[in-house]
Amino acid sequence: MSSQETRDRLIAIIKEHQLQHGQSKLPVSQLADAAGISRQAFNRYYGDLKEYSLGKESIAKLLVDDNASLSQIIENSEGKLQRLQRAFAEAQKAHERELQLVTKNYVSTLMNNDVMAFEAGQLTSTLTNQSNHNAFLNKRVTELEVKNAKLTIDAVASANAEHANHAEKTDKNFTTYSPDLAPANKAYAISKNFNLYEDEKDAAISRIFQQIKKLPNPESTDVVFFQERYISDFSSFCAKQLPYINRKMVVIRLPVFSREELQLLMRSLQPISSISICVPFTASDAVTSANRKFHFRGTPSEEFTDADAAKMPQPNWGFESIQLFKVRQGE
């Protein structure tokens, strides 16, 4: 594994830790073990990552090209902020109820002087403890608000920097291809034979790649595979894409799910070297069901099963970049 691959692996491990546990400490020894290197090697070659491992810095600084992860970090931070705000409000209500209950219990049994002594002692102590706790919660809320604002600024800055490198979309610098799966769906509807469906699908994809290999100037062409998972609309995805300045972007809707098939298709596009893949995802079964009923009527259930079982593309598969984007209702 190269030094850059090891560094990418370390960053990925820290990112997953912060996504799951927030900006908390990940011991260097544990991080090094997970990356398959010694602690001494980490300190010698990757010491600049120590602040992130110890939770002193947000990994968002290293993820300017990973908008999906930046968005997830912001969502996690907002969720934690909301939970603390709710805890703060609940603590205030509990504090008021506690004072009322304690006062009521003691008033019924103590004389006025005893009540005054109680208020001077026990009530003051209770109030002080509760106020200290509320102050702590308020401090944590403020800290999270600052962190959340910083993460938002980092995400916006990243998006703006990326946008600055893009050109206005035209027919000359932006092209999309989507395989015609109507014959495949028809073949399956008649025969209920999934093998016939796949044969028709493969033929449709092959025709597209034959067209792409005839495009001029492959050295200035960026190919983007949109890995169709049947949970989102391809045209909506294309509408958000922008080509780079002085380059042509080709976006291909690609219902292919195995590493071997994807790599064969990449090799068939040589000498085009800039090939990226974008993968939609959602944790909502409702979104998946609604989008499949609306956009993909007639698609065999076996195709949905293959899409759901597909492994997430990895950096060592050969792509220029791998981008994940979260699908929401209606997209």
PDB file of C-alpha atoms in Angstrom, residues 23 43 64 74-75 81 118 139 146 148 174 187 193 261 298 330:
ATOM      1  CA  GLN A  23     -15.634  14.826  17.420  1.00  0.00           C
ATOM      2  CA  ASN A  43       3.867   9.498  14.375  1.00  0.00           C
ATOM      3  CA  VAL A  64     -13.562  19.414   0.877  1.00  0.00           C
ATOM      4  CA  ILE A  74     -23.330  18.670   9.659  1.00  0.00           C
ATOM      5  CA  GLU A  75     -26.492  16.581  10.101  1.00  0.00           C
ATOM      6  CA  LEU A  81     -27.259  20.291  19.095  1.00  0.00           C
ATOM      7  CA  PHE A 118     -34.707  25.344  54.723  1.00  0.00           C
ATOM      8  CA  LYS A 139     -22.116  26.022  27.391  1.00  0.00           C
ATOM      9  CA  VAL A 146     -20.061  27.356  16.948  1.00  0.00           C
ATOM     10  CA  ASN A 148     -22.032  23.641  13.463  1.00  0.00           C
ATOM     11  CA  PHE A 174     -22.208  18.151 -21.608  1.00  0.00           C
ATOM     12  CA  ALA A 187     -38.893  -9.325 -22.871  1.00  0.00           C
ATOM     13  CA  ASN A 193     -37.049 -14.964 -17.815  1.00  0.00           C
ATOM     14  CA  GLU A 261     -18.345  -5.517 -14.971  1.00  0.00           C
ATOM     15  CA  GLY A 298     -42.043  -2.724 -15.161  1.00  0.00           C
ATOM     16  CA  GLY A 330     -39.243  13.322  -4.547  1.00  0.00           C
TER      17      GLY A 330
END
